[in-house]
Structure formats: structure tokens, C-alpha cells
Amino acid sequence: MVQGATYTKSSTFFCLFSPIADEVILCLYDDGDCGTEKQTFPMTKGQGKDKDMFYFRAYGDLDGTYYAYKIIKDQKAVLSHDPYAKACGVNGNRSMVIDLKRTDPDGFENEVIPEFKSKTDMVITEVSVADVSSDESAHSRFPGKFKAFTEKHIMDYFVDMGVTHIQIMPSYDFASVDESSTRKQYNWGYDPYNYNVPEGSYSTDPYDGAVRIKEYKEMIQAIHKAGMGVIMDVVYNHTYDVYGSCFYKTSGNYFYRMNKEGYSDASACGNEIASEKPMVRQYIIDSLCYWVREYHIDGFRFDLMGVLDIETLNLARKELQKINPDIILYGEGWTGGESTLPEDKRAMKINACKMNGYGMFSDDIRDTVKGHVFYMDEQGFVNGADGKEDDIRQSVICFPWAKEPYQSINYLSCHDNYTLWDRFIVSNSDSSVEERIRMNKLAAAILFTAQGIPFFLMGEEFARTKPVLGTDTVAENSYNLPLYTNSIKYDRAEKFKDLREYYKGLIAMRKGHKAFRLDTKKQIRTAVKFIDTEEKVVAYTINTEKEDVFVVYNANGHDISLNLPDSRNWDVYVDDTVSQNKPVKTIKDQTKINRLSCLVAISKNQ
């Protein structure tokens, strides 16, 4: 049976999985927030293999009708929204029957979705819907809303940067923001409430269940029209809480992993989802497929993917590829704590070889370049550490856990922890702004010249910082801090224009030369050759049929000189001041690499 509310103009079929219920009553409402039931219907309990299913067909056109399920167990009743809800009222407590066709923007059904030949061609930036347009400097008519992405000047910024994909932080309905309140609120949204419904606070009208759906589709359509793909950040590893969750209300502890003390907590959020159970597995797969079919999502980023089991994700990939053969799938290959799921079944980096089609964030390159994320005073290759050369070499060719380069999602900063710029403030407090800019440029050069898929936090390109209101400190974990801390300040894009142009040039150069985007580990082993150098220097060549590339990272506080690989002419595309997809100058025989900088030189093969 298909779960949720399946709508037609003549009737709606309701179906709910509830292994704990003695009875289930379907309650219909005219209002999505308050008001009493207008009708109630006892649902029929299934038989045999469907004994845990409850269903009912209501006749007539119910489009726009709100509903909830009354779960009765041992003569006690609890009201729950539908786990499979596609629409809801304000704050998601009542689900809504909806004719989804009326939520499609003009042309949405047949929109042209950008195609990408290879996953390693991607350049991903991460944003929050709220962050992108809330600051005054964004000049948005829809600050903090899905519709801000439909404004040309907002989309032009991403196009100008040259990114290929926008990863949107949680945008399904989450619990931590009161959609009915007019006071300013903020949360990243890693607290799921309705997994298959857009977040109401990002819509212009959270009370009308259809508005958030249409505006979400308009956002997707605008990004696609601008030539970019959309990656959705999904959080299937835990629920906001247990007892308030529709999973618990309708199914008890079925959806959760348990241990001797109670709820297993590999998410570090108080609970973890038992993805290996048949109906949980089916729920996750159905949810992913729904977002792709209905909203044209191009891919998914899985929060704490290591909490989920490998079999579920592999089955999900197979189903998703039936809809979109080029679906993009990656996530955090770790957990936030101990799990009852055996380690060999977890979707973690150490098991990447068991998960074809999935990428995983490389915390290795992140920590190698700038210092371990959990040790604030630790420095990395670009900001003072010794002995990081071998780790940088592994970063260039993708660490051994990555079976193929597309599995390595390379990044320096994301929404979690300090921004890259703030990390330099904390770990290199005595350094000048000019020195930190040099560190930042070198770090970015490593990111965009390394094999794999580059990913960066929006604003990293102009030294994004997260100041804490009323202090002279910066935030390490800003998940619930106000927009003063989290919003994108576009005036910094002008203040740090040189740094932003450096990022743009690196992206353009990467996109213009396949040598930086090799498709297989075999190609990398054949093409990339490292050169012996002094400490705090990594140098290598990438030899391809069309061209040879010479790359040097100098993390020293002094300039160095190196002999070029051979005596022919080499065109410089990147140095300490300029990066671009055309030659800056030509060098031969020997070259100087300035302190804290990268050199990229290319010679065409005749």
C-alpha cells in the first residue's frame, strides 16, 4: 500500500503504518492550525502481511483539507501528523491533502535540467536559505525566503562565481523555528519534523500549505534556469526529539535504535533512526524518490551518513537512478557518537568501497590544510604546521579510502565549526590580515587543484566571518545564533574583492583543464608525479595527452626557487597574486614561488 494521502479529484486514499495502534481515527479539519474536527472516520486495519497498516478512502475533492491521525492504544489516544505528509499547516502539526499539480510554476513539468558529464566537473557551494538573502546588503525583496533565489541579482552572484551546484542546508519542515511568530528566529534546521514538506518559515505564507511547495519549486526552477544543479541537505539519521515525533506517535520505538540505557545516540542529538528496519528503509527510499520526482532535486547531501546503513543507501541509489541516472549522492562519512549498528554496516569513509555512487566529505584534507577541526590551536599546512607534506600529497590524489575521485568531497569549511577565515583568526591570532589572506589563497589553491570534487561554504571566497553580537569573538557553532552572526554580508565581497577574484580564477581554471578533474584513480596514478622538495613544499606534475601541469604549494614564510620539469616554456595561470584561466606570464628553466603561495604553470603538448 502507498502510504500517506493519495489524492484524486474524486477521492483521497489515506494509509498509515502503525504497528502499535489498536485503532486509528482519521480527523479532518478546515484549518491547518486551530479549530475542531469537522469529520472523523475510523480507519480499516489491514490483514496478514498488512496487519500493521490502517487505511481509509474519503470521497469527494479534499484538496486543501487538513488532517491528522488519532492513534488509540490501550484506550489512550494521541494525535499525530502524517509521517508521509506532502503538505501541512503552520508548524506542521496538521497534514494537508493537496493537488500537487496546482503547485507547479509555469513550465516546471518540462523544465530543462542542466547536465554534467562527470561528477568531478562539479564545483559545489553550500548555503542556507536564510543566510543568502537576509542581510540588508543582499537587497532582496524576499529576505530569508525561497523566493529570493528567483531574484536575478541573487542568482547572478552564483553564476559569476562559476559554481555548478548549490547545496541547500535543511529546507524541509523543521521544528526549531515557530512559523507562526513574527519575531526574528534562526536555526540551521537539522531538526526534522516533516521530512517531505518544505519549511514554512522560508515561505511567504506558512499558513497555506500550497504556498511553501510552489515557492520551493520556483527556487529550484530559478537555479536550473541559471545553469546550476540543486543538492538537498537531508537529515534521516535522527528526529528533533522522540516523543514529539510522528514516528514515535504512530509507531512507538520502531523507527529508533535502542540500547540497554534506552535510545542509541550516534547522532549526538538524543536518538538515531533504525534505517535497517524494513519500514524505515522504505520510508527513506520513498522520501528521497519523492523529492526527485516532485521537486526535480539533482542530488542529496546526507547529514551524519555514518548513522545510516549501507544496504539502505545502496538500495536508495538504485531506485533514484531509475528516475535520474546522474543523481548526486554524498554525505558525512562518520557518526556523532556510538551506534548499535555494527561498524561494517555503517555508511562511513572506511566502507566507501562498498558504496558505489556515493561521495564522502574528506575531513582529511580539511584538517591537513588548516588544522584539526576540534583542536582550535592546532595549525595545518598553510598556517604554520610542520610535517604535513605527505598528507597534502594524499589530499592531491584523494586519500586511500576513496575508491574513485568522485568519492572525495574536498572542503576547507562548511556550516559546521569555524569558517576558514575565523579559523585563521583563532589559530593564527598574531598574524596580520595580509598574512591570513595569503594563507586563505594557498588553502583555496590546494582545494581547487586537488583531484576529487571541491566544495566550499558560501562566503569563504570573501573571508566570511561569524561575529558574536556584543563581543569581539567569532562563533564556532552558530546553529541557533541570530542572522547578525549567520547572514551573508555582501559588502565583504567588495572589501575582500581580491580574494573573491582569486577563488573565481581558480574555479575557472579548474573548469578549463581536465587535468584537475581526472575521473578515475587509475588516471591519477598514471598522470600525477610528485617532485622531491624542501620542507613545507609540495610540488608535482599532472601529465595528460593535451597538456602538462606543474603545481607547487609553498607553505614556508620565505620564497623558494625550483627548477621546472623541463626546459620548454611554461605559462603561469596561478601565482600569489593572480589566478585565472589564461596565462599571466611565461617562465622557463627555473622559477621563484613566493612565500605562502601556489604556482600553477601549464605547457601544451604539441
Coordinates of C-alpha atoms in Angstrom, one line a residue:
M1 CA 0.0 0.0 0.0
V2 CA 1.2 3.5 -0.8
Q3 CA 1.4 5.4 2.4
G4 CA 0.3 9.0 3.1
A5 CA -2.6 10.8 1.4
T6 CA -3.0 9.8 -2.3
Y7 CA -5.2 12.5 -3.9
T8 CA -7.6 12.5 -6.8
K9 CA -10.4 14.9 -7.5
S10 CA -13.0 12.2 -6.7
S11 CA -11.4 10.7 -3.6
T12 CA -8.3 10.6 -1.3
F13 CA -6.8 7.3 -0.1
F14 CA -5.2 7.5 3.4
C15 CA -2.8 4.9 4.5
L16 CA -0.7 4.7 7.7
F17 CA 1.8 2.2 9.1
S18 CA 1.2 1.9 12.8
P19 CA 2.4 -1.3 14.5
I20 CA 1.4 -0.1 17.9
A21 CA -2.2 1.0 17.3
D22 CA -5.3 -0.8 18.3
E23 CA -7.4 1.7 16.3
V24 CA -6.6 4.8 14.1
I25 CA -9.1 7.6 13.6
L26 CA -8.7 9.9 10.6
C27 CA -9.5 13.5 11.6
L28 CA -10.3 16.2 9.0
Y29 CA -10.1 19.9 9.6
D30 CA -10.8 23.1 7.6
D31 CA -7.9 24.9 9.3
G32 CA -4.2 23.9 9.4
D33 CA -3.6 25.3 12.9
C34 CA -6.6 25.5 15.1
G35 CA -10.3 24.7 15.1
T36 CA -12.1 21.4 15.9
E37 CA -12.5 18.4 13.7
K38 CA -15.1 18.7 11.0
Q39 CA -15.2 15.0 10.4
T40 CA -13.7 11.8 11.8
F41 CA -13.5 8.3 10.2
P42 CA -12.4 5.0 11.7
M43 CA -9.7 3.5 9.5
T44 CA -9.7 -0.1 8.5
K45 CA -6.9 -2.3 9.9
G46 CA -5.1 -4.5 7.3
Q47 CA -4.8 -8.3 7.5
G48 CA -2.0 -10.7 7.1
K49 CA 1.2 -9.0 5.9
D50 CA -0.6 -5.7 6.0
K51 CA -1.7 -6.1 9.7
D52 CA 0.2 -3.0 10.7
M53 CA -1.4 -0.9 8.1
F54 CA -4.5 1.3 8.5
Y55 CA -6.4 2.7 5.5
F56 CA -9.5 4.7 4.5
R57 CA -10.8 6.2 1.3
A58 CA -12.6 9.5 1.7
Y59 CA -14.8 10.5 -1.3
G60 CA -15.1 14.0 -2.8
D61 CA -12.5 16.6 -3.7
L62 CA -10.4 17.1 -0.5
D63 CA -7.8 19.4 -2.0
G64 CA -6.8 21.8 0.8
T65 CA -8.3 19.8 3.6
Y66 CA -6.1 19.4 6.7
Y67 CA -5.9 16.1 8.6
A68 CA -4.3 14.2 11.4
Y69 CA -4.3 10.7 12.8
K70 CA -5.7 9.8 16.2
I71 CA -3.7 6.8 17.4
I72 CA -5.5 4.7 20.0
K73 CA -3.6 2.2 22.1
D74 CA -4.7 0.6 25.3
Q75 CA -7.7 3.1 25.3
K76 CA -5.3 6.1 25.3
A77 CA -5.3 8.4 22.3
V78 CA -2.6 10.6 20.8
L79 CA -2.9 12.9 17.8
S80 CA -0.2 12.8 15.1
H81 CA 0.6 14.4 11.8
D82 CA 1.2 12.0 8.9
P83 CA 4.9 10.8 8.5
Y84 CA 4.3 10.7 4.8
A85 CA 2.7 14.2 4.6
K86 CA 3.3 16.1 1.4
A87 CA 1.9 19.4 2.7
C88 CA 1.0 20.8 6.1
G89 CA -0.3 23.8 8.0
V90 CA 1.7 26.2 10.0
N91 CA 4.3 24.5 12.2
G92 CA 3.5 21.2 10.6
N93 CA 1.2 19.8 13.3
R94 CA -1.6 19.1 10.8
S95 CA -1.0 17.5 7.5
M96 CA -2.8 18.6 4.3
V97 CA -4.3 16.9 1.3
I98 CA -3.1 18.6 -1.8
D99 CA -3.4 18.6 -5.6
L100 CA 0.3 18.9 -6.3
K101 CA -0.3 19.9 -9.9
R102 CA -1.6 23.3 -8.9
T103 CA 1.7 24.0 -7.1
D104 CA 3.8 23.7 -10.3
P105 CA 5.2 27.0 -11.6
D106 CA 4.7 27.7 -15.3
G107 CA 6.9 25.4 -17.3
F108 CA 8.1 23.4 -14.3
E109 CA 6.9 20.0 -15.5
N110 CA 9.1 20.2 -18.7
E111 CA 11.9 22.4 -17.4
V112 CA 15.4 21.8 -18.7
I113 CA 17.7 20.4 -16.0
P114 CA 21.4 21.1 -16.5
E115 CA 23.5 18.1 -17.4
F116 CA 27.1 17.4 -16.2
K117 CA 29.3 14.9 -18.0
S118 CA 31.3 13.8 -14.9
K119 CA 30.8 14.2 -11.2
T120 CA 34.4 15.6 -10.9
D121 CA 33.3 18.5 -13.0
M122 CA 31.2 19.8 -10.1
V123 CA 32.0 22.8 -8.0
I124 CA 29.7 22.9 -5.0
T125 CA 28.9 25.8 -2.7
E126 CA 26.9 25.4 0.5
V127 CA 24.2 27.9 1.5
S128 CA 21.3 28.3 3.9
V129 CA 18.1 29.8 2.5
A130 CA 18.0 32.3 5.4
D131 CA 21.7 33.3 5.1
V132 CA 21.7 34.1 1.3
S133 CA 19.2 37.0 1.4
S134 CA 18.6 38.2 4.9
D135 CA 21.2 40.8 5.2
E136 CA 20.5 44.3 4.0
S137 CA 23.5 44.1 1.7
A138 CA 21.6 41.4 -0.3
H139 CA 19.0 44.0 -1.4
S140 CA 16.3 41.2 -1.5
R141 CA 12.6 41.8 -1.8
F142 CA 12.2 38.4 -0.1
P143 CA 14.8 38.3 2.7
G144 CA 15.3 34.8 4.1
K145 CA 12.7 33.2 1.7
F146 CA 12.8 30.6 -1.1
K147 CA 11.7 33.3 -3.5
A148 CA 14.9 35.3 -3.0
F149 CA 16.5 32.7 -5.3
T150 CA 14.2 33.9 -8.1
E151 CA 15.7 37.4 -8.0
K152 CA 18.2 37.8 -10.8
H153 CA 20.9 39.6 -8.8
I154 CA 21.0 36.8 -6.2
M155 CA 21.4 34.1 -8.9
D156 CA 23.9 36.2 -10.8
Y157 CA 26.3 36.1 -7.8
F158 CA 26.4 32.3 -8.0
V159 CA 26.8 32.3 -11.8
D160 CA 29.6 34.9 -11.6
M161 CA 31.5 32.7 -9.2
G162 CA 31.3 29.8 -11.6
V163 CA 29.8 27.2 -9.3
T164 CA 28.0 24.3 -10.8
H165 CA 25.8 23.2 -7.9
I166 CA 24.2 24.8 -4.9
Q167 CA 23.9 22.7 -1.8
I168 CA 21.0 24.0 0.3
M169 CA 21.1 23.4 4.0
P170 CA 17.9 21.8 5.5
S171 CA 14.9 23.2 3.8
Y172 CA 12.3 20.6 4.7
D173 CA 9.9 21.4 7.6
F174 CA 12.0 21.6 10.8
A175 CA 10.9 22.0 14.3
S176 CA 13.1 24.7 15.9
V177 CA 11.5 27.8 14.3
D178 CA 8.0 28.8 15.2
E179 CA 6.4 29.6 11.8
S180 CA 3.5 31.5 13.4
S181 CA 5.8 34.0 15.2
T182 CA 6.7 37.4 13.7
R183 CA 9.8 37.7 15.9
K184 CA 13.2 37.0 14.2
Q185 CA 14.4 33.5 14.7
Y186 CA 17.2 31.4 13.3
N187 CA 18.2 27.8 13.1
W188 CA 20.2 25.7 10.6
G189 CA 17.3 23.2 10.6
Y190 CA 19.0 19.9 11.5
D191 CA 15.9 19.0 13.5
P192 CA 13.4 17.2 11.2
Y193 CA 9.6 17.4 11.7
N194 CA 8.1 16.8 8.3
Y195 CA 10.6 15.1 6.0
N196 CA 8.6 15.6 2.8
V197 CA 7.3 19.1 3.2
P198 CA 9.3 22.4 2.6
E199 CA 10.0 24.6 5.7
G200 CA 7.2 27.2 6.3
S201 CA 9.4 30.0 7.7
Y202 CA 11.1 30.2 4.3
S203 CA 7.8 30.7 2.5
T204 CA 5.8 34.0 2.2
D205 CA 2.7 32.3 3.8
P206 CA 3.3 29.4 6.2
Y207 CA -0.4 29.1 6.9
D208 CA -1.3 28.0 3.4
G209 CA 0.2 24.5 2.8
A210 CA 0.4 25.1 -1.0
V211 CA 2.4 28.3 -0.9
R212 CA 5.6 26.8 0.5
I213 CA 5.5 24.0 -2.1
K214 CA 5.1 26.3 -5.1
E215 CA 7.8 28.7 -3.8
Y216 CA 10.2 25.8 -3.2
K217 CA 9.7 24.7 -6.8
E218 CA 10.2 28.3 -8.0
M219 CA 13.5 28.3 -6.2
I220 CA 14.6 25.0 -7.9
Q221 CA 13.4 26.3 -11.3
A222 CA 15.4 29.5 -10.9
I223 CA 18.6 27.7 -10.1
H224 CA 18.1 25.3 -13.0
K225 CA 17.4 28.2 -15.4
A226 CA 20.7 29.8 -14.2
G227 CA 22.5 26.6 -15.3
M228 CA 23.2 25.1 -11.9
G229 CA 22.1 21.9 -10.1
V230 CA 20.4 21.7 -6.6
I231 CA 21.7 19.4 -3.9
M232 CA 19.4 19.0 -0.9
D233 CA 20.7 18.5 2.6
V234 CA 18.7 15.7 4.2
V235 CA 18.7 14.5 7.8
Y236 CA 17.5 10.9 8.1
N237 CA 19.7 10.0 11.0
H238 CA 17.6 11.4 13.8
T239 CA 14.4 13.2 14.7
Y240 CA 14.2 16.6 16.6
D241 CA 13.0 14.7 19.7
V242 CA 11.5 11.3 20.3
Y243 CA 8.1 11.8 21.9
G244 CA 7.0 14.7 19.8
S245 CA 7.9 12.9 16.6
C246 CA 5.3 11.5 14.2
F247 CA 7.4 8.3 14.1
Y248 CA 7.1 7.7 17.8
K249 CA 3.4 8.7 18.0
T250 CA 2.4 6.4 15.2
S251 CA 5.0 3.5 15.6
G252 CA 6.4 3.7 19.1
N253 CA 10.1 2.9 19.1
Y254 CA 10.0 1.0 15.8
F255 CA 11.9 3.8 14.0
Y256 CA 14.6 4.1 16.6
R257 CA 17.7 2.1 17.6
M258 CA 17.7 1.1 21.2
N259 CA 20.5 0.1 23.7
K260 CA 20.5 -1.1 27.3
E261 CA 20.1 2.5 28.5
G262 CA 17.3 3.4 26.1
Y263 CA 17.9 5.3 22.8
S264 CA 21.1 4.8 21.0
D265 CA 22.6 8.2 20.1
A266 CA 25.0 8.1 17.2
S267 CA 23.6 11.4 16.0
A268 CA 24.5 13.1 19.3
C269 CA 21.0 14.6 19.2
G270 CA 19.3 12.2 21.6
N271 CA 18.3 9.4 19.2
E272 CA 19.2 7.7 16.0
I273 CA 17.0 6.3 13.2
A274 CA 17.0 2.5 12.7
S275 CA 17.4 2.7 8.9
E276 CA 18.0 -1.1 8.6
K277 CA 14.4 -1.9 9.6
P278 CA 12.2 -2.7 6.6
M279 CA 9.6 0.1 7.0
V280 CA 12.2 2.7 8.0
R281 CA 14.3 1.7 5.0
Q282 CA 11.2 2.0 2.8
Y283 CA 10.4 5.4 4.3
I284 CA 13.9 6.8 3.5
I285 CA 13.9 5.5 -0.1
D286 CA 10.3 6.7 -0.7
S287 CA 11.2 10.2 0.7
L288 CA 14.3 10.6 -1.5
C289 CA 12.5 9.4 -4.6
Y290 CA 9.6 11.8 -3.9
W291 CA 11.9 14.9 -3.7
V292 CA 13.5 14.0 -7.0
R293 CA 10.1 13.2 -8.8
E294 CA 8.1 16.1 -7.4
Y295 CA 10.7 18.8 -7.0
H296 CA 13.4 17.9 -9.5
I297 CA 16.2 17.7 -6.9
D298 CA 19.5 16.8 -8.5
G299 CA 21.1 15.2 -5.5
F300 CA 21.4 14.8 -1.8
R301 CA 23.9 15.5 1.0
F302 CA 23.3 13.2 3.9
D303 CA 23.9 14.6 7.4
L304 CA 25.8 12.1 9.6
M305 CA 25.6 9.5 6.8
G306 CA 27.6 7.1 9.0
V307 CA 24.5 6.6 11.2
L308 CA 22.6 5.1 8.2
D309 CA 23.2 1.5 7.0
I310 CA 25.0 0.7 3.7
E311 CA 22.3 -1.5 2.3
T312 CA 19.6 1.1 2.6
L313 CA 21.7 3.7 0.8
N314 CA 22.7 1.3 -1.9
L315 CA 19.1 0.4 -2.5
A316 CA 18.2 4.1 -2.5
R317 CA 20.8 4.8 -5.2
K318 CA 19.3 2.1 -7.4
E319 CA 15.8 3.5 -7.1
L320 CA 17.0 7.1 -7.6
Q321 CA 19.0 6.2 -10.7
K322 CA 15.8 4.9 -12.2
I323 CA 14.5 8.4 -12.0
N324 CA 17.7 10.3 -12.7
P325 CA 20.7 8.2 -13.8
D326 CA 23.0 11.1 -12.9
I327 CA 21.8 11.5 -9.3
I328 CA 24.4 13.1 -7.0
L329 CA 24.8 11.4 -3.6
Y330 CA 27.3 12.2 -0.8
G331 CA 27.5 12.8 2.9
E332 CA 29.3 12.9 6.1
G333 CA 31.1 9.5 6.4
W334 CA 31.1 9.5 10.2
T335 CA 28.8 9.4 13.2
G336 CA 28.3 11.8 16.1
G337 CA 28.7 9.1 18.7
E338 CA 28.5 5.3 19.3
S339 CA 25.9 3.3 17.5
T340 CA 24.3 -0.1 17.9
L341 CA 24.7 -0.7 14.2
P342 CA 27.8 -2.8 13.5
E343 CA 30.7 -0.8 12.1
D344 CA 30.9 -2.9 8.9
K345 CA 27.3 -1.9 8.1
R346 CA 27.7 1.8 8.6
A347 CA 27.9 4.3 5.7
M348 CA 31.3 5.6 6.7
K349 CA 34.5 6.5 5.0
I350 CA 36.1 3.2 5.9
N351 CA 33.3 1.5 4.0
A352 CA 33.3 3.7 0.9
C353 CA 34.4 0.8 -1.2
K354 CA 31.0 -0.8 -0.5
M355 CA 29.1 2.2 -1.7
N356 CA 29.5 2.8 -5.4
G357 CA 28.0 6.1 -6.4
Y358 CA 28.4 7.8 -3.1
G359 CA 30.9 10.6 -2.2
M360 CA 32.1 11.4 1.3
F361 CA 33.4 14.5 2.8
S362 CA 37.2 14.5 3.2
D363 CA 37.8 15.7 6.7
D364 CA 41.4 14.6 6.0
I365 CA 42.1 17.4 3.5
R366 CA 40.2 19.9 5.7
D367 CA 42.3 19.1 8.8
T368 CA 45.6 18.7 6.9
V369 CA 45.3 22.2 5.3
K370 CA 44.3 24.3 8.3
G371 CA 44.5 22.1 11.4
H372 CA 42.2 19.7 13.2
V373 CA 38.7 21.0 13.5
F374 CA 38.3 20.0 17.1
Y375 CA 41.7 21.4 18.3
M376 CA 41.4 25.1 17.9
D377 CA 45.1 26.0 18.4
E378 CA 46.3 23.3 16.0
Q379 CA 47.7 24.6 12.7
G380 CA 47.8 22.9 9.3
F381 CA 50.0 23.0 6.2
V382 CA 49.1 26.6 5.2
N383 CA 49.1 28.2 8.6
G384 CA 52.3 27.0 10.3
A385 CA 52.4 23.3 10.9
D386 CA 55.5 21.2 10.1
G387 CA 55.5 17.7 8.6
K388 CA 52.2 17.9 6.6
E389 CA 53.7 17.3 3.2
D390 CA 52.8 13.6 2.8
D391 CA 49.2 14.4 3.9
I392 CA 49.0 17.1 1.3
R393 CA 50.2 14.7 -1.3
Q394 CA 47.4 12.3 -0.3
S395 CA 45.0 15.2 -0.5
V396 CA 46.0 15.9 -4.0
I397 CA 45.5 12.3 -5.2
C398 CA 42.5 11.5 -2.9
F399 CA 43.0 9.6 0.3
P400 CA 43.1 5.8 0.1
W401 CA 39.5 5.4 1.5
A402 CA 38.2 6.9 -1.8
K403 CA 37.8 4.2 -4.3
E404 CA 37.4 6.7 -7.1
P405 CA 38.0 10.5 -7.1
Y406 CA 34.3 11.4 -7.2
Q407 CA 34.0 9.8 -3.7
S408 CA 36.3 12.5 -2.2
I409 CA 34.3 15.7 -1.4
N410 CA 37.1 18.1 -0.7
Y411 CA 36.5 21.1 1.6
L412 CA 38.1 23.6 3.9
S413 CA 35.0 24.9 5.7
C414 CA 31.2 24.3 5.9
H415 CA 28.4 25.4 8.1
D416 CA 29.8 23.4 11.0
N417 CA 32.7 24.8 13.1
Y418 CA 34.7 27.9 12.3
T419 CA 34.6 29.4 8.9
L420 CA 38.0 29.2 7.2
W421 CA 38.7 32.9 7.9
D422 CA 37.7 32.6 11.5
R423 CA 39.8 29.5 12.0
F424 CA 42.8 31.6 10.9
I425 CA 41.8 34.3 13.4
V426 CA 41.7 31.7 16.2
S427 CA 44.8 29.6 15.3
N428 CA 46.9 32.5 14.0
S429 CA 45.9 35.4 16.2
D430 CA 49.2 37.1 15.8
S431 CA 49.2 37.1 12.0
S432 CA 48.2 40.2 10.0
V433 CA 45.2 40.4 7.7
E434 CA 47.6 40.3 4.8
E435 CA 49.2 37.1 6.1
R436 CA 45.8 35.4 6.6
I437 CA 44.8 36.3 3.1
R438 CA 47.9 34.6 1.8
M439 CA 47.0 31.5 3.9
N440 CA 43.5 31.6 2.6
K441 CA 44.6 31.9 -1.1
L442 CA 47.1 29.0 -0.6
A443 CA 44.4 26.9 1.0
A444 CA 41.9 27.6 -1.8
A445 CA 44.6 26.8 -4.4
I446 CA 45.1 23.4 -2.8
L447 CA 41.3 22.8 -2.7
F448 CA 40.7 23.6 -6.4
T449 CA 43.8 21.9 -7.8
A450 CA 43.3 18.7 -5.9
Q451 CA 41.6 15.7 -7.5
G452 CA 38.1 14.9 -6.4
I453 CA 35.1 17.3 -6.0
P454 CA 35.7 20.8 -4.5
F455 CA 33.1 22.1 -2.0
F456 CA 33.1 25.4 -0.2
L457 CA 30.9 27.4 2.2
M458 CA 29.3 30.4 0.5
G459 CA 31.2 33.5 1.6
E460 CA 34.5 31.7 2.1
E461 CA 35.6 33.5 -1.0
F462 CA 35.4 36.8 0.7
A463 CA 36.6 35.8 4.2
R464 CA 33.3 35.0 5.7
T465 CA 33.2 35.6 9.4
K466 CA 30.6 34.8 12.1
P467 CA 30.8 37.6 14.7
V468 CA 29.0 37.1 18.0
L469 CA 26.8 40.0 18.8
G470 CA 28.1 42.2 21.6
T471 CA 31.5 40.6 21.8
D472 CA 34.8 40.6 19.9
T473 CA 34.7 36.9 19.4
V474 CA 33.6 34.7 16.4
A475 CA 31.2 31.7 16.6
E476 CA 32.4 28.1 16.3
N477 CA 28.9 26.7 16.3
S478 CA 26.3 29.2 15.0
Y479 CA 23.3 26.8 14.6
N480 CA 20.9 28.9 16.6
L481 CA 22.6 32.3 16.7
P482 CA 20.9 35.2 15.1
L483 CA 21.2 36.4 11.5
Y484 CA 23.7 39.0 12.7
T485 CA 26.1 36.1 13.0
N486 CA 25.0 33.9 10.2
S487 CA 23.8 36.0 7.3
I488 CA 25.9 36.6 4.2
K489 CA 27.3 40.1 4.2
Y490 CA 27.8 41.0 0.5
D491 CA 29.7 44.2 1.4
R492 CA 32.6 41.9 2.3
A493 CA 32.7 40.7 -1.3
E494 CA 33.8 44.2 -2.2
K495 CA 36.1 44.6 0.8
F496 CA 37.8 41.3 0.0
K497 CA 37.4 41.6 -3.8
D498 CA 41.0 40.4 -4.4
L499 CA 40.3 37.1 -2.5
R500 CA 37.0 36.6 -4.2
E501 CA 38.6 37.1 -7.7
Y502 CA 41.2 34.6 -6.7
Y503 CA 38.5 32.0 -5.9
K504 CA 36.8 32.8 -9.2
G505 CA 40.0 32.4 -11.1
L506 CA 40.8 29.1 -9.5
I507 CA 37.3 27.8 -10.3
A508 CA 37.6 29.0 -13.9
M509 CA 41.0 27.4 -14.3
R510 CA 39.8 24.1 -12.9
K511 CA 36.8 24.0 -15.2
G512 CA 39.0 24.8 -18.1
H513 CA 41.6 22.0 -17.6
K514 CA 40.6 18.3 -17.3
A515 CA 43.9 17.6 -15.6
F516 CA 42.4 18.8 -12.3
R517 CA 39.3 16.7 -12.8
L518 CA 40.5 13.2 -13.6
D519 CA 37.8 10.6 -13.5
T520 CA 39.5 7.5 -12.1
K521 CA 42.1 6.6 -9.6
K522 CA 44.0 4.8 -12.4
Q523 CA 44.2 8.0 -14.3
I524 CA 45.5 9.8 -11.2
R525 CA 48.2 7.2 -10.6
T526 CA 49.3 7.5 -14.2
A527 CA 49.2 11.3 -14.5
V528 CA 50.3 12.7 -11.1
K529 CA 54.0 12.6 -10.3
F530 CA 55.4 14.2 -7.2
I531 CA 58.8 16.0 -7.1
D532 CA 61.2 16.0 -4.2
T533 CA 61.3 19.4 -2.4
E534 CA 62.3 21.0 0.8
E535 CA 60.1 21.0 3.9
K536 CA 56.7 22.8 3.7
V537 CA 56.7 22.5 0.0
V538 CA 54.7 20.1 -2.2
A539 CA 55.4 20.0 -6.0
Y540 CA 54.0 17.7 -8.6
T541 CA 53.1 17.4 -12.3
I542 CA 50.0 16.2 -14.0
N543 CA 50.8 14.8 -17.4
T544 CA 47.9 14.4 -19.9
E545 CA 47.7 13.9 -23.6
K546 CA 46.8 17.6 -24.3
E547 CA 48.9 19.4 -21.7
D548 CA 51.3 19.0 -18.7
V549 CA 50.6 20.9 -15.5
F550 CA 53.2 21.9 -12.9
V551 CA 51.9 22.7 -9.4
V552 CA 53.8 24.0 -6.3
Y553 CA 52.4 24.8 -2.9
N554 CA 54.9 26.8 -0.8
A555 CA 53.8 27.0 2.9
N556 CA 57.1 28.5 4.0
G557 CA 57.4 32.0 5.4
H558 CA 60.1 32.6 2.7
D559 CA 60.3 32.5 -1.1
I560 CA 61.8 29.4 -2.8
S561 CA 63.2 28.6 -6.2
L562 CA 62.5 25.4 -8.2
N563 CA 63.7 24.0 -11.5
L564 CA 60.8 23.5 -13.9
P565 CA 60.2 19.9 -15.1
D566 CA 61.9 20.5 -18.4
S567 CA 63.4 23.4 -20.5
R568 CA 60.3 24.3 -22.5
N569 CA 58.2 27.3 -21.9
W570 CA 55.5 27.2 -19.2
D571 CA 52.5 29.5 -19.0
V572 CA 51.7 30.6 -15.4
Y573 CA 48.0 30.6 -14.6
V574 CA 48.3 31.0 -10.8
D575 CA 50.7 32.7 -8.5
D576 CA 50.5 34.5 -5.2
T577 CA 48.5 37.4 -6.6
V578 CA 46.6 36.2 -9.6
S579 CA 44.6 33.1 -10.6
Q580 CA 42.8 32.9 -13.9
N581 CA 42.1 30.6 -16.9
K582 CA 44.6 32.3 -19.1
P583 CA 48.3 32.8 -18.9
V584 CA 49.7 35.5 -16.6
K585 CA 53.2 35.2 -17.8
T586 CA 55.6 32.7 -19.3
I587 CA 58.5 31.1 -17.4
K588 CA 61.4 28.7 -18.3
D589 CA 64.0 26.6 -16.6
Q590 CA 63.7 27.9 -13.1
T591 CA 61.0 29.9 -11.2
K592 CA 60.5 31.6 -7.9
I593 CA 57.5 30.7 -5.7
N594 CA 56.7 33.4 -3.2
R595 CA 56.1 32.6 0.5
L596 CA 52.7 31.2 1.4
S597 CA 51.6 30.8 -2.2
C598 CA 50.8 28.4 -5.0
L599 CA 52.2 28.3 -8.5
V600 CA 50.3 26.6 -11.4
A601 CA 52.1 26.5 -14.8
I602 CA 50.8 24.7 -17.9
S603 CA 52.6 23.7 -21.0
K604 CA 50.6 22.4 -24.1
N605 CA 51.7 19.2 -25.7
Q606 CA 52.1 19.7 -29.4

